[in-house]
Amino acid sequence: GAGPGEEAAMERERKLRERVYRAFCTPREHFQSQDEYNDYLERREDVAFNLVEGIDLESTEAELRKVEQENAHIIAAAQAKEVEMRQQQLESGAGGPDDEGDALAAEAGGSAAHRMSYNTSEPAMAAEPAVVPMLSSETPEKDQVQRQKRLALLASGWSMELVRKRAIQNA
């Protein structure tokens, strides 16, 4: 197996690539041609490679931040969709009550690694922006309102574990 140094390097690369793939999430449908889309995928891979290899970090980070800002609405919608899907899995009995908040928070944090592919024919986050139901003029049931608030908190990275850790630190 890989030694501790190699494992740390692989984990670092995984996290960097996950961040890049999360930012470069524009679906194929938004491009007018396959060549334009392929250029986008090549740009995504160039950014990932430069970050992993430490090449021209300042301008590469600036480019990544710009893409993250441009795609913020798509990224947030994808994260909310992931949280909602995980919530549905948990409600159907796929997870226990003790790990529910942590699991949802992990999903909300963008754990796209399990889907991340190095196949450049399709981006890892090519999901259409999710339509997250918002509070409308109609008054939804109290449970639905609580669920929406919880999903929003989890999508922002909040979890009960964070609350517990902070309480311990402050004690």
Short mmCIF file of N, CA and C in Angstrom, two decimals:
data_model
loop_
_atom_site.label_atom_id
_atom_site.label_comp_id
_atom_site.label_asym_id
_atom_site.label_seq_id
_atom_site.Cartn_x
_atom_site.Cartn_y
_atom_site.Cartn_z
N GLY A 1 0.82 -1.19 0.00
CA GLY A 1 0.00 0.00 0.00
C GLY A 1 0.86 1.25 0.00
N ALA A 2 0.20 2.36 -0.06
CA ALA A 2 0.88 3.65 -0.07
C ALA A 2 1.31 4.02 1.34
N GLY A 3 2.46 4.65 1.45
CA GLY A 3 2.96 5.10 2.73
C GLY A 3 2.19 6.33 3.19
N PRO A 4 2.42 6.77 4.44
CA PRO A 4 1.70 7.93 4.97
C PRO A 4 1.88 9.19 4.12
N GLY A 5 3.09 9.41 3.62
CA GLY A 5 3.33 10.58 2.78
C GLY A 5 2.56 10.52 1.48
N GLU A 6 2.53 9.33 0.88
CA GLU A 6 1.79 9.16 -0.37
C GLU A 6 0.29 9.31 -0.15
N GLU A 7 -0.20 8.76 0.96
CA GLU A 7 -1.63 8.87 1.27
C GLU A 7 -2.02 10.34 1.47
N ALA A 8 -1.17 11.09 2.17
CA ALA A 8 -1.44 12.51 2.39
C ALA A 8 -1.46 13.25 1.05
N ALA A 9 -0.53 12.93 0.17
CA ALA A 9 -0.47 13.59 -1.13
C ALA A 9 -1.71 13.23 -1.96
N MET A 10 -2.13 11.97 -1.89
CA MET A 10 -3.32 11.56 -2.65
C MET A 10 -4.56 12.24 -2.10
N GLU A 11 -4.66 12.36 -0.79
CA GLU A 11 -5.81 13.03 -0.17
C GLU A 11 -5.82 14.52 -0.54
N ARG A 12 -4.65 15.15 -0.56
CA ARG A 12 -4.54 16.55 -0.95
C ARG A 12 -5.01 16.73 -2.39
N GLU A 13 -4.54 15.85 -3.28
CA GLU A 13 -4.95 15.94 -4.68
C GLU A 13 -6.45 15.72 -4.82
N ARG A 14 -6.99 14.75 -4.10
CA ARG A 14 -8.43 14.46 -4.16
C ARG A 14 -9.24 15.70 -3.76
N LYS A 15 -8.81 16.35 -2.66
CA LYS A 15 -9.53 17.53 -2.18
C LYS A 15 -9.43 18.69 -3.18
N LEU A 16 -8.24 18.88 -3.74
CA LEU A 16 -8.08 19.96 -4.72
C LEU A 16 -8.94 19.69 -5.96
N ARG A 17 -8.90 18.47 -6.46
CA ARG A 17 -9.69 18.13 -7.64
C ARG A 17 -11.18 18.24 -7.35
N GLU A 18 -11.58 17.84 -6.17
CA GLU A 18 -12.99 17.95 -5.79
C GLU A 18 -13.43 19.41 -5.83
N ARG A 19 -12.60 20.29 -5.31
CA ARG A 19 -12.93 21.72 -5.31
C ARG A 19 -13.03 22.25 -6.74
N VAL A 20 -12.08 21.86 -7.59
CA VAL A 20 -12.09 22.31 -8.98
C VAL A 20 -13.32 21.78 -9.70
N TYR A 21 -13.61 20.48 -9.53
CA TYR A 21 -14.76 19.89 -10.22
C TYR A 21 -16.07 20.49 -9.72
N ARG A 22 -16.12 20.84 -8.45
CA ARG A 22 -17.32 21.47 -7.91
C ARG A 22 -17.52 22.85 -8.55
N ALA A 23 -16.44 23.58 -8.78
CA ALA A 23 -16.53 24.92 -9.36
C ALA A 23 -16.85 24.86 -10.85
N PHE A 24 -16.18 23.97 -11.57
CA PHE A 24 -16.39 23.83 -13.01
C PHE A 24 -17.56 22.87 -13.24
N CYS A 25 -18.77 23.33 -12.97
CA CYS A 25 -19.93 22.45 -12.97
C CYS A 25 -20.95 22.80 -14.05
N THR A 26 -20.57 23.62 -15.00
CA THR A 26 -21.50 24.02 -16.04
C THR A 26 -21.84 22.81 -16.92
N PRO A 27 -23.13 22.47 -17.05
CA PRO A 27 -23.53 21.30 -17.83
C PRO A 27 -23.27 21.48 -19.33
N ARG A 28 -23.15 20.39 -20.03
CA ARG A 28 -22.88 20.38 -21.47
C ARG A 28 -23.91 21.22 -22.24
N GLU A 29 -25.16 21.18 -21.81
CA GLU A 29 -26.23 21.89 -22.50
C GLU A 29 -25.99 23.39 -22.61
N HIS A 30 -25.17 23.94 -21.73
CA HIS A 30 -24.93 25.38 -21.74
C HIS A 30 -23.88 25.82 -22.76
N PHE A 31 -23.34 24.88 -23.51
CA PHE A 31 -22.33 25.20 -24.52
C PHE A 31 -22.93 25.01 -25.90
N GLN A 32 -22.52 25.88 -26.84
CA GLN A 32 -23.10 25.84 -28.17
C GLN A 32 -22.52 24.73 -29.04
N SER A 33 -21.32 24.26 -28.71
CA SER A 33 -20.72 23.19 -29.51
C SER A 33 -19.93 22.24 -28.62
N GLN A 34 -19.67 21.07 -29.14
CA GLN A 34 -18.86 20.10 -28.41
C GLN A 34 -17.44 20.62 -28.23
N ASP A 35 -16.91 21.34 -29.23
CA ASP A 35 -15.56 21.91 -29.11
C ASP A 35 -15.48 22.92 -27.97
N GLU A 36 -16.51 23.76 -27.84
CA GLU A 36 -16.55 24.75 -26.77
C GLU A 36 -16.57 24.05 -25.41
N TYR A 37 -17.37 22.99 -25.32
CA TYR A 37 -17.46 22.22 -24.07
C TYR A 37 -16.13 21.52 -23.77
N ASN A 38 -15.50 20.96 -24.78
CA ASN A 38 -14.20 20.31 -24.58
C ASN A 38 -13.14 21.31 -24.12
N ASP A 39 -13.18 22.53 -24.64
CA ASP A 39 -12.26 23.58 -24.18
C ASP A 39 -12.48 23.88 -22.70
N TYR A 40 -13.75 23.90 -22.29
CA TYR A 40 -14.11 24.12 -20.88
C TYR A 40 -13.54 23.01 -20.01
N LEU A 41 -13.71 21.76 -20.45
CA LEU A 41 -13.18 20.62 -19.69
C LEU A 41 -11.65 20.65 -19.62
N GLU A 42 -11.03 21.08 -20.71
CA GLU A 42 -9.57 21.18 -20.72
C GLU A 42 -9.11 22.28 -19.76
N ARG A 43 -9.83 23.38 -19.74
CA ARG A 43 -9.52 24.47 -18.79
C ARG A 43 -9.65 23.95 -17.36
N ARG A 44 -10.71 23.17 -17.09
CA ARG A 44 -10.92 22.60 -15.76
C ARG A 44 -9.73 21.71 -15.38
N GLU A 45 -9.29 20.87 -16.28
CA GLU A 45 -8.17 19.98 -15.98
C GLU A 45 -6.86 20.76 -15.81
N ASP A 46 -6.67 21.82 -16.59
CA ASP A 46 -5.48 22.66 -16.43
C ASP A 46 -5.44 23.29 -15.04
N VAL A 47 -6.58 23.78 -14.56
CA VAL A 47 -6.65 24.38 -13.23
C VAL A 47 -6.33 23.33 -12.18
N ALA A 48 -6.95 22.15 -12.29
CA ALA A 48 -6.70 21.08 -11.32
C ALA A 48 -5.23 20.68 -11.32
N PHE A 49 -4.65 20.50 -12.49
CA PHE A 49 -3.26 20.09 -12.60
C PHE A 49 -2.33 21.13 -11.98
N ASN A 50 -2.57 22.41 -12.30
CA ASN A 50 -1.72 23.48 -11.77
C ASN A 50 -1.78 23.53 -10.24
N LEU A 51 -2.97 23.37 -9.68
CA LEU A 51 -3.10 23.40 -8.22
C LEU A 51 -2.38 22.20 -7.59
N VAL A 52 -2.59 21.03 -8.15
CA VAL A 52 -1.97 19.82 -7.61
C VAL A 52 -0.45 19.90 -7.69
N GLU A 53 0.06 20.40 -8.81
CA GLU A 53 1.50 20.44 -9.03
C GLU A 53 2.16 21.73 -8.52
N GLY A 54 1.35 22.69 -8.04
CA GLY A 54 1.91 23.92 -7.51
C GLY A 54 2.42 24.86 -8.58
N ILE A 55 1.82 24.82 -9.75
CA ILE A 55 2.25 25.65 -10.88
C ILE A 55 1.41 26.93 -10.93
N ASP A 56 2.08 28.07 -10.94
CA ASP A 56 1.43 29.38 -11.10
C ASP A 56 0.21 29.50 -10.18
N LEU A 57 0.43 29.22 -8.90
CA LEU A 57 -0.66 29.14 -7.93
C LEU A 57 -1.49 30.40 -7.81
N GLU A 58 -0.84 31.57 -7.83
CA GLU A 58 -1.57 32.81 -7.63
C GLU A 58 -2.63 33.03 -8.71
N SER A 59 -2.23 32.92 -9.97
CA SER A 59 -3.21 33.16 -11.04
C SER A 59 -4.19 32.00 -11.16
N THR A 60 -3.76 30.78 -10.85
CA THR A 60 -4.66 29.63 -10.90
C THR A 60 -5.74 29.75 -9.82
N GLU A 61 -5.35 30.14 -8.61
CA GLU A 61 -6.32 30.35 -7.53
C GLU A 61 -7.28 31.46 -7.90
N ALA A 62 -6.78 32.54 -8.50
CA ALA A 62 -7.64 33.65 -8.90
C ALA A 62 -8.66 33.18 -9.94
N GLU A 63 -8.21 32.37 -10.89
CA GLU A 63 -9.12 31.85 -11.92
C GLU A 63 -10.18 30.95 -11.27
N LEU A 64 -9.76 30.11 -10.34
CA LEU A 64 -10.71 29.21 -9.68
C LEU A 64 -11.74 30.01 -8.87
N ARG A 65 -11.28 31.02 -8.14
CA ARG A 65 -12.22 31.86 -7.38
C ARG A 65 -13.23 32.54 -8.31
N LYS A 66 -12.76 32.99 -9.47
CA LYS A 66 -13.64 33.63 -10.45
C LYS A 66 -14.71 32.64 -10.93
N VAL A 67 -14.30 31.43 -11.24
CA VAL A 67 -15.24 30.40 -11.70
C VAL A 67 -16.22 30.04 -10.58
N GLU A 68 -15.71 29.95 -9.34
CA GLU A 68 -16.59 29.64 -8.20
C GLU A 68 -17.67 30.73 -8.05
N GLN A 69 -17.28 31.99 -8.24
CA GLN A 69 -18.25 33.09 -8.13
C GLN A 69 -19.26 33.03 -9.29
N GLU A 70 -18.75 32.78 -10.50
CA GLU A 70 -19.63 32.72 -11.67
C GLU A 70 -20.66 31.59 -11.54
N ASN A 71 -20.25 30.48 -10.95
CA ASN A 71 -21.12 29.30 -10.86
C ASN A 71 -21.72 29.10 -9.48
N ALA A 72 -21.68 30.13 -8.65
CA ALA A 72 -22.16 30.00 -7.26
C ALA A 72 -23.59 29.47 -7.20
N HIS A 73 -24.45 29.94 -8.08
CA HIS A 73 -25.85 29.49 -8.04
C HIS A 73 -25.97 28.02 -8.42
N ILE A 74 -25.18 27.56 -9.37
CA ILE A 74 -25.22 26.15 -9.78
C ILE A 74 -24.63 25.27 -8.67
N ILE A 75 -23.53 25.74 -8.07
CA ILE A 75 -22.88 25.00 -6.99
C ILE A 75 -23.83 24.86 -5.80
N ALA A 76 -24.46 25.95 -5.41
CA ALA A 76 -25.39 25.91 -4.27
C ALA A 76 -26.58 25.00 -4.57
N ALA A 77 -27.10 25.06 -5.78
CA ALA A 77 -28.22 24.20 -6.15
C ALA A 77 -27.82 22.73 -6.13
N ALA A 78 -26.61 22.43 -6.62
CA ALA A 78 -26.13 21.05 -6.61
C ALA A 78 -25.94 20.55 -5.18
N GLN A 79 -25.39 21.39 -4.30
CA GLN A 79 -25.21 21.01 -2.91
C GLN A 79 -26.55 20.78 -2.23
N ALA A 80 -27.51 21.65 -2.49
CA ALA A 80 -28.84 21.49 -1.90
C ALA A 80 -29.49 20.20 -2.40
N LYS A 81 -29.29 19.90 -3.67
CA LYS A 81 -29.86 18.67 -4.23
C LYS A 81 -29.21 17.44 -3.58
N GLU A 82 -27.90 17.49 -3.37
CA GLU A 82 -27.20 16.39 -2.69
C GLU A 82 -27.74 16.19 -1.28
N VAL A 83 -27.93 17.29 -0.56
CA VAL A 83 -28.44 17.22 0.81
C VAL A 83 -29.85 16.63 0.80
N GLU A 84 -30.66 17.08 -0.13
CA GLU A 84 -32.03 16.59 -0.19
C GLU A 84 -32.05 15.09 -0.52
N MET A 85 -31.21 14.66 -1.44
CA MET A 85 -31.14 13.23 -1.77
C MET A 85 -30.68 12.42 -0.57
N ARG A 86 -29.69 12.92 0.16
CA ARG A 86 -29.20 12.22 1.35
C ARG A 86 -30.28 12.17 2.42
N GLN A 87 -31.00 13.28 2.56
CA GLN A 87 -32.10 13.33 3.53
C GLN A 87 -33.14 12.26 3.20
N GLN A 88 -33.47 12.12 1.93
CA GLN A 88 -34.43 11.11 1.51
C GLN A 88 -33.92 9.71 1.81
N GLN A 89 -32.61 9.48 1.60
CA GLN A 89 -32.01 8.18 1.92
C GLN A 89 -32.13 7.90 3.41
N LEU A 90 -31.85 8.90 4.22
CA LEU A 90 -31.92 8.72 5.67
C LEU A 90 -33.35 8.48 6.12
N GLU A 91 -34.29 9.18 5.52
CA GLU A 91 -35.70 9.01 5.90
C GLU A 91 -36.21 7.64 5.51
N SER A 92 -35.60 7.06 4.47
CA SER A 92 -36.04 5.73 4.05
C SER A 92 -35.32 4.62 4.83
N GLY A 93 -34.52 5.02 5.83
CA GLY A 93 -33.90 4.03 6.70
C GLY A 93 -32.48 3.67 6.35
N ALA A 94 -31.83 4.42 5.47
CA ALA A 94 -30.46 4.10 5.07
C ALA A 94 -29.42 4.55 6.07
N GLY A 95 -29.82 5.36 7.06
CA GLY A 95 -28.86 5.85 8.06
C GLY A 95 -29.53 5.97 9.40
N GLY A 96 -28.74 6.00 10.45
CA GLY A 96 -29.30 6.09 11.80
C GLY A 96 -29.40 7.52 12.27
N PRO A 97 -30.15 7.76 13.33
CA PRO A 97 -30.33 9.12 13.82
C PRO A 97 -29.05 9.74 14.36
N ASP A 98 -28.11 8.92 14.84
CA ASP A 98 -26.88 9.47 15.40
C ASP A 98 -25.97 10.07 14.34
N ASP A 99 -25.95 9.46 13.15
CA ASP A 99 -25.02 9.95 12.12
C ASP A 99 -25.72 10.84 11.10
N GLU A 100 -26.99 11.09 11.29
CA GLU A 100 -27.76 11.83 10.30
C GLU A 100 -27.20 13.22 10.04
N GLY A 101 -26.99 14.03 11.06
CA GLY A 101 -26.50 15.38 10.86
C GLY A 101 -25.11 15.41 10.25
N ASP A 102 -24.23 14.53 10.75
CA ASP A 102 -22.87 14.49 10.21
C ASP A 102 -22.86 14.04 8.77
N ALA A 103 -23.67 13.04 8.45
CA ALA A 103 -23.71 12.53 7.08
C ALA A 103 -24.25 13.60 6.14
N LEU A 104 -25.31 14.29 6.57
CA LEU A 104 -25.86 15.35 5.73
C LEU A 104 -24.87 16.49 5.59
N ALA A 105 -24.20 16.83 6.65
CA ALA A 105 -23.21 17.91 6.59
C ALA A 105 -22.07 17.53 5.66
N ALA A 106 -21.67 16.28 5.70
CA ALA A 106 -20.60 15.83 4.79
C ALA A 106 -21.06 15.96 3.35
N GLU A 107 -22.31 15.58 3.09
CA GLU A 107 -22.84 15.72 1.74
C GLU A 107 -22.91 17.19 1.35
N ALA A 108 -23.37 18.03 2.26
CA ALA A 108 -23.49 19.46 1.96
C ALA A 108 -22.14 20.09 1.73
N GLY A 109 -21.12 19.54 2.34
CA GLY A 109 -19.78 20.06 2.16
C GLY A 109 -19.22 19.75 0.80
N GLY A 110 -19.99 19.05 -0.01
CA GLY A 110 -19.58 18.83 -1.39
C GLY A 110 -18.74 17.60 -1.58
N SER A 111 -19.06 16.53 -0.91
CA SER A 111 -18.25 15.32 -1.06
C SER A 111 -18.54 14.66 -2.40
N ALA A 112 -18.05 15.26 -3.45
CA ALA A 112 -18.29 14.77 -4.80
C ALA A 112 -17.28 13.71 -5.19
N ALA A 113 -16.37 13.37 -4.32
CA ALA A 113 -15.29 12.44 -4.67
C ALA A 113 -15.82 11.09 -5.10
N HIS A 114 -16.90 10.63 -4.45
CA HIS A 114 -17.42 9.32 -4.82
C HIS A 114 -17.98 9.32 -6.22
N ARG A 115 -18.32 10.49 -6.78
CA ARG A 115 -18.80 10.57 -8.15
C ARG A 115 -17.73 11.10 -9.09
N MET A 116 -16.66 11.60 -8.54
CA MET A 116 -15.66 12.27 -9.36
C MET A 116 -15.03 11.29 -10.34
N SER A 117 -14.98 11.69 -11.56
CA SER A 117 -14.46 10.84 -12.61
C SER A 117 -13.39 11.61 -13.36
N TYR A 118 -12.40 10.90 -13.82
CA TYR A 118 -11.37 11.55 -14.62
C TYR A 118 -11.69 11.42 -16.10
N ASN A 119 -12.84 10.90 -16.41
CA ASN A 119 -13.32 10.83 -17.77
C ASN A 119 -13.71 12.25 -18.16
N THR A 120 -13.11 12.78 -19.21
CA THR A 120 -13.36 14.18 -19.55
C THR A 120 -14.55 14.34 -20.48
N SER A 121 -15.30 13.27 -20.74
CA SER A 121 -16.45 13.41 -21.62
C SER A 121 -17.61 14.08 -20.91
N GLU A 122 -17.59 14.09 -19.57
CA GLU A 122 -18.69 14.69 -18.82
C GLU A 122 -18.16 15.21 -17.49
N PRO A 123 -18.56 16.42 -17.06
CA PRO A 123 -18.07 16.92 -15.78
C PRO A 123 -18.68 16.14 -14.63
N ALA A 124 -17.99 16.14 -13.50
CA ALA A 124 -18.44 15.39 -12.34
C ALA A 124 -19.73 15.96 -11.78
N MET A 125 -19.94 17.26 -11.92
CA MET A 125 -21.12 17.90 -11.34
C MET A 125 -22.03 18.42 -12.44
N ALA A 126 -22.38 17.59 -13.41
CA ALA A 126 -23.16 18.04 -14.56
C ALA A 126 -24.65 18.05 -14.29
N ALA A 127 -25.06 18.04 -13.05
CA ALA A 127 -26.48 18.04 -12.72
C ALA A 127 -27.09 19.39 -13.06
N GLU A 128 -28.32 19.34 -13.50
CA GLU A 128 -29.05 20.59 -13.72
C GLU A 128 -29.25 21.26 -12.36
N PRO A 129 -29.30 22.57 -12.33
CA PRO A 129 -29.56 23.23 -11.04
C PRO A 129 -30.85 22.70 -10.44
N ALA A 130 -30.79 22.33 -9.18
CA ALA A 130 -31.96 21.78 -8.51
C ALA A 130 -32.93 22.91 -8.18
N VAL A 131 -34.19 22.61 -8.25
CA VAL A 131 -35.19 23.57 -7.83
C VAL A 131 -35.47 23.27 -6.36
N VAL A 132 -34.95 24.11 -5.49
CA VAL A 132 -35.14 23.92 -4.05
C VAL A 132 -36.40 24.69 -3.66
N PRO A 133 -37.40 23.96 -3.15
CA PRO A 133 -38.64 24.65 -2.81
C PRO A 133 -38.40 25.70 -1.74
N MET A 134 -38.93 26.87 -1.95
CA MET A 134 -38.78 27.95 -1.00
C MET A 134 -40.15 28.19 -0.37
N LEU A 135 -40.15 28.95 0.69
CA LEU A 135 -41.42 29.26 1.33
C LEU A 135 -42.23 30.13 0.38
N SER A 136 -43.44 29.71 0.07
CA SER A 136 -44.27 30.45 -0.87
C SER A 136 -45.32 31.23 -0.10
N SER A 137 -46.22 31.84 -0.85
CA SER A 137 -47.29 32.61 -0.21
C SER A 137 -48.22 31.66 0.55
N GLU A 138 -48.29 30.41 0.09
CA GLU A 138 -49.06 29.42 0.83
C GLU A 138 -48.26 29.03 2.06
N THR A 139 -48.92 28.66 3.12
CA THR A 139 -48.22 28.26 4.34
C THR A 139 -48.04 26.75 4.32
N PRO A 140 -46.82 26.25 4.04
CA PRO A 140 -46.61 24.81 4.05
C PRO A 140 -46.71 24.29 5.48
N GLU A 141 -46.82 23.00 5.60
CA GLU A 141 -46.90 22.41 6.92
C GLU A 141 -45.64 22.73 7.71
N LYS A 142 -45.78 22.75 9.03
CA LYS A 142 -44.66 23.11 9.92
C LYS A 142 -43.48 22.17 9.71
N ASP A 143 -43.73 20.87 9.50
CA ASP A 143 -42.64 19.91 9.28
C ASP A 143 -41.85 20.25 8.02
N GLN A 144 -42.56 20.65 6.97
CA GLN A 144 -41.90 20.99 5.72
C GLN A 144 -41.03 22.24 5.91
N VAL A 145 -41.52 23.21 6.65
CA VAL A 145 -40.75 24.44 6.91
C VAL A 145 -39.49 24.08 7.69
N GLN A 146 -39.64 23.24 8.72
CA GLN A 146 -38.48 22.83 9.51
C GLN A 146 -37.48 22.08 8.65
N ARG A 147 -37.97 21.22 7.77
CA ARG A 147 -37.09 20.44 6.89
C ARG A 147 -36.32 21.37 5.95
N GLN A 148 -37.00 22.38 5.40
CA GLN A 148 -36.34 23.32 4.50
C GLN A 148 -35.27 24.12 5.23
N LYS A 149 -35.57 24.54 6.46
CA LYS A 149 -34.58 25.27 7.25
C LYS A 149 -33.38 24.38 7.53
N ARG A 150 -33.64 23.14 7.87
CA ARG A 150 -32.57 22.20 8.19
C ARG A 150 -31.69 21.93 6.96
N LEU A 151 -32.32 21.73 5.81
CA LEU A 151 -31.56 21.52 4.57
C LEU A 151 -30.70 22.73 4.24
N ALA A 152 -31.25 23.92 4.43
CA ALA A 152 -30.48 25.14 4.16
C ALA A 152 -29.28 25.23 5.09
N LEU A 153 -29.48 24.93 6.37
CA LEU A 153 -28.37 24.96 7.32
C LEU A 153 -27.31 23.93 6.95
N LEU A 154 -27.75 22.72 6.60
CA LEU A 154 -26.79 21.67 6.26
C LEU A 154 -26.05 21.99 4.97
N ALA A 155 -26.75 22.57 4.00
CA ALA A 155 -26.09 22.94 2.74
C ALA A 155 -25.03 24.00 2.97
N SER A 156 -25.19 24.80 4.02
CA SER A 156 -24.19 25.83 4.32
C SER A 156 -23.01 25.27 5.10
N GLY A 157 -23.07 23.98 5.46
CA GLY A 157 -21.96 23.36 6.17
C GLY A 157 -22.20 23.19 7.66
N TRP A 158 -23.38 23.54 8.14
CA TRP A 158 -23.70 23.43 9.55
C TRP A 158 -23.98 21.98 9.90
N SER A 159 -23.62 21.57 11.11
CA SER A 159 -23.98 20.25 11.61
C SER A 159 -24.04 20.29 13.12
N MET A 160 -24.73 19.32 13.70
CA MET A 160 -24.80 19.22 15.16
C MET A 160 -23.41 18.97 15.73
N GLU A 161 -22.58 18.26 14.99
CA GLU A 161 -21.22 17.99 15.46
C GLU A 161 -20.45 19.29 15.63
N LEU A 162 -20.64 20.24 14.71
CA LEU A 162 -19.98 21.54 14.85
C LEU A 162 -20.45 22.25 16.11
N VAL A 163 -21.75 22.18 16.39
CA VAL A 163 -22.30 22.80 17.58
C VAL A 163 -21.70 22.16 18.83
N ARG A 164 -21.63 20.81 18.83
CA ARG A 164 -21.05 20.11 19.98
C ARG A 164 -19.60 20.50 20.20
N LYS A 165 -18.83 20.51 19.13
CA LYS A 165 -17.40 20.85 19.24
C LYS A 165 -17.22 22.28 19.76
N ARG A 166 -18.02 23.21 19.25
CA ARG A 166 -17.91 24.59 19.69
C ARG A 166 -18.29 24.72 21.17
N ALA A 167 -19.32 24.00 21.60
CA ALA A 167 -19.74 24.05 23.00
C ALA A 167 -18.63 23.51 23.91
N ILE A 168 -17.97 22.44 23.48
CA ILE A 168 -16.87 21.87 24.26
C ILE A 168 -15.71 22.86 24.33
N GLN A 169 -15.39 23.51 23.20
CA GLN A 169 -14.30 24.48 23.18
C GLN A 169 -14.58 25.67 24.10
N ASN A 170 -15.83 26.10 24.11
CA ASN A 170 -16.20 27.27 24.93
C ASN A 170 -16.35 26.94 26.40
N ALA A 171 -16.48 25.66 26.72
CA ALA A 171 -16.70 25.26 28.12
C ALA A 171 -15.43 25.36 28.93
#
